[in-house]
């Protein structure tokens, strides 16, 4: 059987759609210069009804599906006219490896009225009818759930519901479009900064204290498969109101969930372990903050026996730093409703590392979602 829509009979045209045969670009290229295409697809207005011979080569591919169906139905229903309508596109965000929310092939108005001979068609990003695909669960009323959503499933999904207006003897086609994006929760790490009192900046004991500090912090979170990185210490003389000059050690360090053994932890999970790694690094943060709080309490109890090195009360500052996995990034302008999500990189964009943003690729054309290289 030929898959060129211009060569198919009316019955074959419907069968090609129902059995997921690929759409061809023949009719699409013929559409660009036609008045019908400009009217119906660019201005979202219904065009005057034309004969099948006039209409078929001029419609965009998404509309060919609906036209083939209406032609086939019209042989049995004696439909004398058809009306096509299209609604604004809706963005939907689906957490990777989870099921999507239900995508409804209806409107609030349609849900409250009777539909005569309703028929539903869902077309996926590839331009194919997705009925029967293992990842697509479609109910008899056109409700779609995308199962175990992966980044490669991102793209535009279009549902068309057709029903008969018996009073006016015409077929109504309503087109609903959804842009569906995979997203991840960002990977967390935490950046800490704190201060300790010391006698003077050139005191050799400062280095001994610093080594001990790193050892204690590392041991504090070792069982969480987290690690401490970028540990730095600098000494400064600070003029403190009502206390004069005080010498202090400024210490900064980062904590992330990718310490020794974290890969083994992730193997226990079926798909992804970002929720578990984030939970562990948050536990590490809580332990570190509790450690410094206890030091403040202990210092208050020492009174006149203050040691050389002691924690400057309330000097601990904690900042959460987000990272996105390769192929994902944040974009508050494009994805306002999921601004804190790591959303799959769009066409023409990529992210090769754990950066927080997707970058534009200018050297090659990227026509898929989630690119990790340019």
PDB file of C-alpha atoms in Angstrom, residues 141-372:
ATOM      1  CA  UNK A 141     -13.188   9.454  25.600  1.00  0.00           C
ATOM      2  CA  UNK A 142      -9.790  10.651  24.337  1.00  0.00           C
ATOM      3  CA  UNK A 143      -7.985  11.009  27.684  1.00  0.00           C
ATOM      4  CA  UNK A 144      -4.228  10.469  27.159  1.00  0.00           C
ATOM      5  CA  UNK A 145      -1.626   9.383  29.724  1.00  0.00           C
ATOM      6  CA  UNK A 146       2.012   9.073  28.616  1.00  0.00           C
ATOM      7  CA  UNK A 147       3.601   6.200  30.536  1.00  0.00           C
ATOM      8  CA  UNK A 148       7.128   6.289  32.037  1.00  0.00           C
ATOM      9  CA  UNK A 149       7.943   9.583  30.355  1.00  0.00           C
ATOM     10  CA  UNK A 150      11.448   9.915  28.924  1.00  0.00           C
ATOM     11  CA  UNK A 151      13.188  12.987  27.512  1.00  0.00           C
ATOM     12  CA  UNK A 152      12.938  11.556  23.977  1.00  0.00           C
ATOM     13  CA  UNK A 153       9.131  11.640  24.311  1.00  0.00           C
ATOM     14  CA  UNK A 154       9.147  15.443  24.698  1.00  0.00           C
ATOM     15  CA  UNK A 155       7.432  17.437  21.973  1.00  0.00           C
ATOM     16  CA  UNK A 156       4.065  18.517  20.621  1.00  0.00           C
ATOM     17  CA  UNK A 157       1.032  16.270  21.037  1.00  0.00           C
ATOM     18  CA  UNK A 158      -2.162  17.154  19.191  1.00  0.00           C
ATOM     19  CA  UNK A 159      -5.603  15.728  19.817  1.00  0.00           C
ATOM     20  CA  UNK A 160      -8.512  16.267  17.503  1.00  0.00           C
ATOM     21  CA  UNK A 161     -12.047  15.439  18.512  1.00  0.00           C
ATOM     22  CA  UNK A 162     -14.616  15.214  15.747  1.00  0.00           C
ATOM     23  CA  UNK A 163     -18.357  15.070  16.277  1.00  0.00           C
ATOM     24  CA  UNK A 164     -21.503  15.656  14.266  1.00  0.00           C
ATOM     25  CA  UNK A 165     -23.732  18.708  14.445  1.00  0.00           C
ATOM     26  CA  UNK A 166     -26.963  16.965  13.496  1.00  0.00           C
ATOM     27  CA  UNK A 167     -29.031  20.136  13.269  1.00  0.00           C
ATOM     28  CA  UNK A 168     -26.696  21.792  10.736  1.00  0.00           C
ATOM     29  CA  UNK A 169     -25.637  18.516   9.092  1.00  0.00           C
ATOM     30  CA  UNK A 170     -21.918  19.174   9.443  1.00  0.00           C
ATOM     31  CA  UNK A 171     -18.865  17.642  11.065  1.00  0.00           C
ATOM     32  CA  UNK A 172     -17.018  19.642  13.746  1.00  0.00           C
ATOM     33  CA  UNK A 173     -13.270  19.171  14.272  1.00  0.00           C
ATOM     34  CA  UNK A 174     -11.614  20.700  17.344  1.00  0.00           C
ATOM     35  CA  UNK A 175      -7.832  20.701  17.536  1.00  0.00           C
ATOM     36  CA  UNK A 176      -6.100  20.763  20.966  1.00  0.00           C
ATOM     37  CA  UNK A 177      -2.316  21.063  21.230  1.00  0.00           C
ATOM     38  CA  UNK A 178       0.013  20.261  24.125  1.00  0.00           C
ATOM     39  CA  UNK A 179       3.754  20.937  24.340  1.00  0.00           C
ATOM     40  CA  UNK A 180       4.969  18.243  26.724  1.00  0.00           C
ATOM     41  CA  UNK A 181       8.424  18.551  28.322  1.00  0.00           C
ATOM     42  CA  UNK A 182      10.415  16.119  30.450  1.00  0.00           C
ATOM     43  CA  UNK A 183      11.987  17.624  33.555  1.00  0.00           C
ATOM     44  CA  UNK A 184      14.161  16.612  36.489  1.00  0.00           C
ATOM     45  CA  UNK A 185      14.499  17.990  39.972  1.00  0.00           C
ATOM     46  CA  UNK A 186      17.813  19.840  40.235  1.00  0.00           C
ATOM     47  CA  UNK A 187      20.705  18.105  41.969  1.00  0.00           C
ATOM     48  CA  UNK A 188      21.525  19.950  45.177  1.00  0.00           C
ATOM     49  CA  UNK A 189      24.832  20.905  46.666  1.00  0.00           C
ATOM     50  CA  UNK A 190      25.433  23.315  49.533  1.00  0.00           C
ATOM     51  CA  UNK A 191      28.040  26.006  49.974  1.00  0.00           C
ATOM     52  CA  UNK A 192      29.004  26.898  53.543  1.00  0.00           C
ATOM     53  CA  UNK A 193      30.957  29.797  54.955  1.00  0.00           C
ATOM     54  CA  UNK A 194      31.875  30.313  58.583  1.00  0.00           C
ATOM     55  CA  UNK A 195      34.407  32.056  60.874  1.00  0.00           C
ATOM     56  CA  UNK A 196      36.609  31.064  63.771  1.00  0.00           C
ATOM     57  CA  UNK A 197      38.577  33.158  66.250  1.00  0.00           C
ATOM     58  CA  UNK A 198      42.371  32.773  66.325  1.00  0.00           C
ATOM     59  CA  UNK A 199      45.322  34.564  67.984  1.00  0.00           C
ATOM     60  CA  UNK A 200      47.111  35.812  64.875  1.00  0.00           C
ATOM     61  CA  UNK A 201      47.257  35.060  61.143  1.00  0.00           C
ATOM     62  CA  UNK A 202      50.840  33.738  61.144  1.00  0.00           C
ATOM     63  CA  UNK A 203      50.323  31.303  63.975  1.00  0.00           C
ATOM     64  CA  UNK A 204      51.392  27.761  62.802  1.00  0.00           C
ATOM     65  CA  UNK A 205      48.591  26.361  64.943  1.00  0.00           C
ATOM     66  CA  UNK A 206      46.090  27.679  62.377  1.00  0.00           C
ATOM     67  CA  UNK A 207      47.073  24.978  59.891  1.00  0.00           C
ATOM     68  CA  UNK A 208      46.803  22.263  62.516  1.00  0.00           C
ATOM     69  CA  UNK A 209      43.327  23.522  63.423  1.00  0.00           C
ATOM     70  CA  UNK A 210      42.336  23.597  59.725  1.00  0.00           C
ATOM     71  CA  UNK A 211      43.380  19.974  59.176  1.00  0.00           C
ATOM     72  CA  UNK A 212      41.415  18.930  62.240  1.00  0.00           C
ATOM     73  CA  UNK A 213      38.384  20.899  61.071  1.00  0.00           C
ATOM     74  CA  UNK A 214      38.368  19.134  57.677  1.00  0.00           C
ATOM     75  CA  UNK A 215      38.703  15.740  59.307  1.00  0.00           C
ATOM     76  CA  UNK A 216      35.797  16.326  61.691  1.00  0.00           C
ATOM     77  CA  UNK A 217      33.482  17.622  58.951  1.00  0.00           C
ATOM     78  CA  UNK A 218      34.325  14.708  56.669  1.00  0.00           C
ATOM     79  CA  UNK A 219      33.624  12.177  59.410  1.00  0.00           C
ATOM     80  CA  UNK A 220      30.350  13.927  60.231  1.00  0.00           C
ATOM     81  CA  UNK A 221      28.753  13.030  56.879  1.00  0.00           C
ATOM     82  CA  UNK A 222      30.752   9.965  55.772  1.00  0.00           C
ATOM     83  CA  UNK A 223      27.845   7.491  56.084  1.00  0.00           C
ATOM     84  CA  UNK A 224      25.694   9.592  53.724  1.00  0.00           C
ATOM     85  CA  UNK A 225      27.991   9.033  50.701  1.00  0.00           C
ATOM     86  CA  UNK A 226      28.397  12.807  50.550  1.00  0.00           C
ATOM     87  CA  UNK A 227      31.701  14.600  50.116  1.00  0.00           C
ATOM     88  CA  UNK A 228      33.254  17.895  51.127  1.00  0.00           C
ATOM     89  CA  UNK A 229      35.071  19.830  48.401  1.00  0.00           C
ATOM     90  CA  UNK A 230      36.655  23.220  47.761  1.00  0.00           C
ATOM     91  CA  UNK A 231      37.670  23.716  51.394  1.00  0.00           C
ATOM     92  CA  UNK A 232      39.519  27.021  51.835  1.00  0.00           C
ATOM     93  CA  UNK A 233      40.751  29.041  54.796  1.00  0.00           C
ATOM     94  CA  UNK A 234      41.875  32.672  54.865  1.00  0.00           C
ATOM     95  CA  UNK A 235      42.909  34.820  57.789  1.00  0.00           C
ATOM     96  CA  UNK A 236      41.759  38.410  58.266  1.00  0.00           C
ATOM     97  CA  UNK A 237      41.829  41.074  60.944  1.00  0.00           C
ATOM     98  CA  UNK A 238      38.326  42.392  61.576  1.00  0.00           C
ATOM     99  CA  UNK A 239      37.303  45.568  63.383  1.00  0.00           C
ATOM    100  CA  UNK A 240      34.256  44.590  65.415  1.00  0.00           C
ATOM    101  CA  UNK A 241      32.024  47.321  66.897  1.00  0.00           C
ATOM    102  CA  UNK A 242      32.673  47.776  70.625  1.00  0.00           C
ATOM    103  CA  UNK A 243      35.321  45.006  70.587  1.00  0.00           C
ATOM    104  CA  UNK A 244      38.215  46.458  68.610  1.00  0.00           C
ATOM    105  CA  UNK A 245      40.369  44.344  66.282  1.00  0.00           C
ATOM    106  CA  UNK A 246      39.851  40.570  66.214  1.00  0.00           C
ATOM    107  CA  UNK A 247      41.765  38.028  64.132  1.00  0.00           C
ATOM    108  CA  UNK A 248      39.494  35.526  62.427  1.00  0.00           C
ATOM    109  CA  UNK A 249      39.776  32.507  60.128  1.00  0.00           C
ATOM    110  CA  UNK A 250      37.317  32.641  57.211  1.00  0.00           C
ATOM    111  CA  UNK A 251      36.488  29.077  56.120  1.00  0.00           C
ATOM    112  CA  UNK A 252      34.426  28.043  53.069  1.00  0.00           C
ATOM    113  CA  UNK A 253      33.547  24.586  51.754  1.00  0.00           C
ATOM    114  CA  UNK A 254      30.994  22.765  49.593  1.00  0.00           C
ATOM    115  CA  UNK A 255      29.056  19.565  50.202  1.00  0.00           C
ATOM    116  CA  UNK A 256      27.574  17.441  47.382  1.00  0.00           C
ATOM    117  CA  UNK A 257      25.984  13.962  47.340  1.00  0.00           C
ATOM    118  CA  UNK A 258      28.611  12.334  45.088  1.00  0.00           C
ATOM    119  CA  UNK A 259      30.989  10.905  47.667  1.00  0.00           C
ATOM    120  CA  UNK A 260      32.507   7.429  47.642  1.00  0.00           C
ATOM    121  CA  UNK A 261      29.837   4.773  47.115  1.00  0.00           C
ATOM    122  CA  UNK A 262      27.096   6.995  45.688  1.00  0.00           C
ATOM    123  CA  UNK A 263      26.970   4.983  42.427  1.00  0.00           C
ATOM    124  CA  UNK A 264      26.210   1.834  44.418  1.00  0.00           C
ATOM    125  CA  UNK A 265      23.339   3.642  46.148  1.00  0.00           C
ATOM    126  CA  UNK A 266      21.890   4.656  42.779  1.00  0.00           C
ATOM    127  CA  UNK A 267      21.979   1.102  41.407  1.00  0.00           C
ATOM    128  CA  UNK A 268      19.295   0.194  43.908  1.00  0.00           C
ATOM    129  CA  UNK A 269      16.839   2.445  42.089  1.00  0.00           C
ATOM    130  CA  UNK A 270      15.101   1.401  38.896  1.00  0.00           C
ATOM    131  CA  UNK A 271      15.591   4.588  36.886  1.00  0.00           C
ATOM    132  CA  UNK A 272      17.028   7.613  38.611  1.00  0.00           C
ATOM    133  CA  UNK A 273      18.230   8.445  42.099  1.00  0.00           C
ATOM    134  CA  UNK A 274      18.145  12.243  42.174  1.00  0.00           C
ATOM    135  CA  UNK A 275      15.497  12.199  44.903  1.00  0.00           C
ATOM    136  CA  UNK A 276      17.692   9.956  47.061  1.00  0.00           C
ATOM    137  CA  UNK A 277      20.914  11.916  46.487  1.00  0.00           C
ATOM    138  CA  UNK A 278      19.125  15.176  47.255  1.00  0.00           C
ATOM    139  CA  UNK A 279      17.680  13.668  50.434  1.00  0.00           C
ATOM    140  CA  UNK A 280      21.154  12.589  51.549  1.00  0.00           C
ATOM    141  CA  UNK A 281      22.819  15.944  50.907  1.00  0.00           C
ATOM    142  CA  UNK A 282      20.014  17.689  52.805  1.00  0.00           C
ATOM    143  CA  UNK A 283      20.716  15.368  55.749  1.00  0.00           C
ATOM    144  CA  UNK A 284      24.379  16.357  55.482  1.00  0.00           C
ATOM    145  CA  UNK A 285      23.404  20.026  55.584  1.00  0.00           C
ATOM    146  CA  UNK A 286      21.263  19.467  58.666  1.00  0.00           C
ATOM    147  CA  UNK A 287      24.089  17.683  60.483  1.00  0.00           C
ATOM    148  CA  UNK A 288      26.596  20.426  59.681  1.00  0.00           C
ATOM    149  CA  UNK A 289      24.252  23.172  60.828  1.00  0.00           C
ATOM    150  CA  UNK A 290      23.536  21.244  64.042  1.00  0.00           C
ATOM    151  CA  UNK A 291      27.302  20.815  64.593  1.00  0.00           C
ATOM    152  CA  UNK A 292      27.876  24.569  64.562  1.00  0.00           C
ATOM    153  CA  UNK A 293      24.839  25.238  66.721  1.00  0.00           C
ATOM    154  CA  UNK A 294      26.225  22.896  69.385  1.00  0.00           C
ATOM    155  CA  UNK A 295      29.527  24.784  69.285  1.00  0.00           C
ATOM    156  CA  UNK A 296      27.707  28.013  70.092  1.00  0.00           C
ATOM    157  CA  UNK A 297      26.013  26.362  73.082  1.00  0.00           C
ATOM    158  CA  UNK A 298      29.276  24.836  74.269  1.00  0.00           C
ATOM    159  CA  UNK A 299      31.057  28.182  74.011  1.00  0.00           C
ATOM    160  CA  UNK A 300      28.411  29.878  76.144  1.00  0.00           C
ATOM    161  CA  UNK A 301      29.053  27.307  78.886  1.00  0.00           C
ATOM    162  CA  UNK A 302      32.824  27.901  78.876  1.00  0.00           C
ATOM    163  CA  UNK A 303      32.617  31.506  80.064  1.00  0.00           C
ATOM    164  CA  UNK A 304      36.172  32.463  81.138  1.00  0.00           C
ATOM    165  CA  UNK A 305      37.812  29.306  79.744  1.00  0.00           C
ATOM    166  CA  UNK A 306      37.541  30.351  76.101  1.00  0.00           C
ATOM    167  CA  UNK A 307      39.900  28.339  73.829  1.00  0.00           C
ATOM    168  CA  UNK A 308      42.217  29.876  71.236  1.00  0.00           C
ATOM    169  CA  UNK A 309      40.089  28.645  68.347  1.00  0.00           C
ATOM    170  CA  UNK A 310      36.359  29.010  68.696  1.00  0.00           C
ATOM    171  CA  UNK A 311      33.350  29.417  66.405  1.00  0.00           C
ATOM    172  CA  UNK A 312      32.089  32.979  65.897  1.00  0.00           C
ATOM    173  CA  UNK A 313      28.415  32.719  66.864  1.00  0.00           C
ATOM    174  CA  UNK A 314      25.911  33.018  64.003  1.00  0.00           C
ATOM    175  CA  UNK A 315      28.670  33.248  61.379  1.00  0.00           C
ATOM    176  CA  UNK A 316      27.573  30.118  59.508  1.00  0.00           C
ATOM    177  CA  UNK A 317      25.973  30.887  56.136  1.00  0.00           C
ATOM    178  CA  UNK A 318      24.447  28.191  53.943  1.00  0.00           C
ATOM    179  CA  UNK A 319      23.579  28.568  50.258  1.00  0.00           C
ATOM    180  CA  UNK A 320      21.939  25.897  48.128  1.00  0.00           C
ATOM    181  CA  UNK A 321      23.438  25.504  44.660  1.00  0.00           C
ATOM    182  CA  UNK A 322      21.427  23.761  41.928  1.00  0.00           C
ATOM    183  CA  UNK A 323      22.857  21.661  39.118  1.00  0.00           C
ATOM    184  CA  UNK A 324      21.090  20.132  36.118  1.00  0.00           C
ATOM    185  CA  UNK A 325      22.021  16.831  34.497  1.00  0.00           C
ATOM    186  CA  UNK A 326      23.436  16.914  30.939  1.00  0.00           C
ATOM    187  CA  UNK A 327      20.656  17.597  28.421  1.00  0.00           C
ATOM    188  CA  UNK A 328      18.606  19.604  30.928  1.00  0.00           C
ATOM    189  CA  UNK A 329      18.586  23.209  32.138  1.00  0.00           C
ATOM    190  CA  UNK A 330      16.574  25.980  33.752  1.00  0.00           C
ATOM    191  CA  UNK A 331      14.856  28.717  31.761  1.00  0.00           C
ATOM    192  CA  UNK A 332      12.581  31.087  33.671  1.00  0.00           C
ATOM    193  CA  UNK A 333      11.455  32.863  30.504  1.00  0.00           C
ATOM    194  CA  UNK A 334      10.495  29.855  28.380  1.00  0.00           C
ATOM    195  CA  UNK A 335       9.284  27.685  31.268  1.00  0.00           C
ATOM    196  CA  UNK A 336       7.744  30.145  33.681  1.00  0.00           C
ATOM    197  CA  UNK A 337       5.422  27.508  35.183  1.00  0.00           C
ATOM    198  CA  UNK A 338       8.397  25.247  35.948  1.00  0.00           C
ATOM    199  CA  UNK A 339      11.054  27.892  36.549  1.00  0.00           C
ATOM    200  CA  UNK A 340      12.907  25.907  39.252  1.00  0.00           C
ATOM    201  CA  UNK A 341      12.836  22.672  37.223  1.00  0.00           C
ATOM    202  CA  UNK A 342      15.642  21.304  35.091  1.00  0.00           C
ATOM    203  CA  UNK A 343      13.670  21.068  31.835  1.00  0.00           C
ATOM    204  CA  UNK A 344      14.868  19.098  28.814  1.00  0.00           C
ATOM    205  CA  UNK A 345      16.904  21.269  26.417  1.00  0.00           C
ATOM    206  CA  UNK A 346      14.783  22.423  23.471  1.00  0.00           C
ATOM    207  CA  UNK A 347      15.585  22.104  19.774  1.00  0.00           C
ATOM    208  CA  UNK A 348      18.728  24.055  18.944  1.00  0.00           C
ATOM    209  CA  UNK A 349      19.971  23.936  22.555  1.00  0.00           C
ATOM    210  CA  UNK A 350      22.298  21.615  24.478  1.00  0.00           C
ATOM    211  CA  UNK A 351      23.966  21.093  27.855  1.00  0.00           C
ATOM    212  CA  UNK A 352      27.085  18.887  28.028  1.00  0.00           C
ATOM    213  CA  UNK A 353      27.754  19.110  31.775  1.00  0.00           C
ATOM    214  CA  UNK A 354      25.997  19.640  35.095  1.00  0.00           C
ATOM    215  CA  UNK A 355      25.540  23.319  34.288  1.00  0.00           C
ATOM    216  CA  UNK A 356      22.276  24.971  35.226  1.00  0.00           C
ATOM    217  CA  UNK A 357      21.434  26.363  31.756  1.00  0.00           C
ATOM    218  CA  UNK A 358      21.094  24.999  28.220  1.00  0.00           C
ATOM    219  CA  UNK A 359      23.252  26.725  25.600  1.00  0.00           C
ATOM    220  CA  UNK A 360      22.405  27.566  21.985  1.00  0.00           C
ATOM    221  CA  UNK A 361      24.189  25.443  19.381  1.00  0.00           C
ATOM    222  CA  UNK A 362      25.227  27.440  16.323  1.00  0.00           C
ATOM    223  CA  UNK A 363      27.541  24.972  14.575  1.00  0.00           C
ATOM    224  CA  UNK A 364      24.970  22.276  13.751  1.00  0.00           C
ATOM    225  CA  UNK A 365      21.178  22.023  13.694  1.00  0.00           C
ATOM    226  CA  UNK A 366      19.769  20.164  16.687  1.00  0.00           C
ATOM    227  CA  UNK A 367      16.245  18.970  15.950  1.00  0.00           C
ATOM    228  CA  UNK A 368      15.643  16.842  19.027  1.00  0.00           C
ATOM    229  CA  UNK A 369      15.184  17.380  22.767  1.00  0.00           C
ATOM    230  CA  UNK A 370      17.801  16.795  25.448  1.00  0.00           C
ATOM    231  CA  UNK A 371      21.001  17.259  23.420  1.00  0.00           C
ATOM    232  CA  UNK A 372      24.250  16.863  25.377  1.00  0.00           C
TER     233      UNK A 372
END
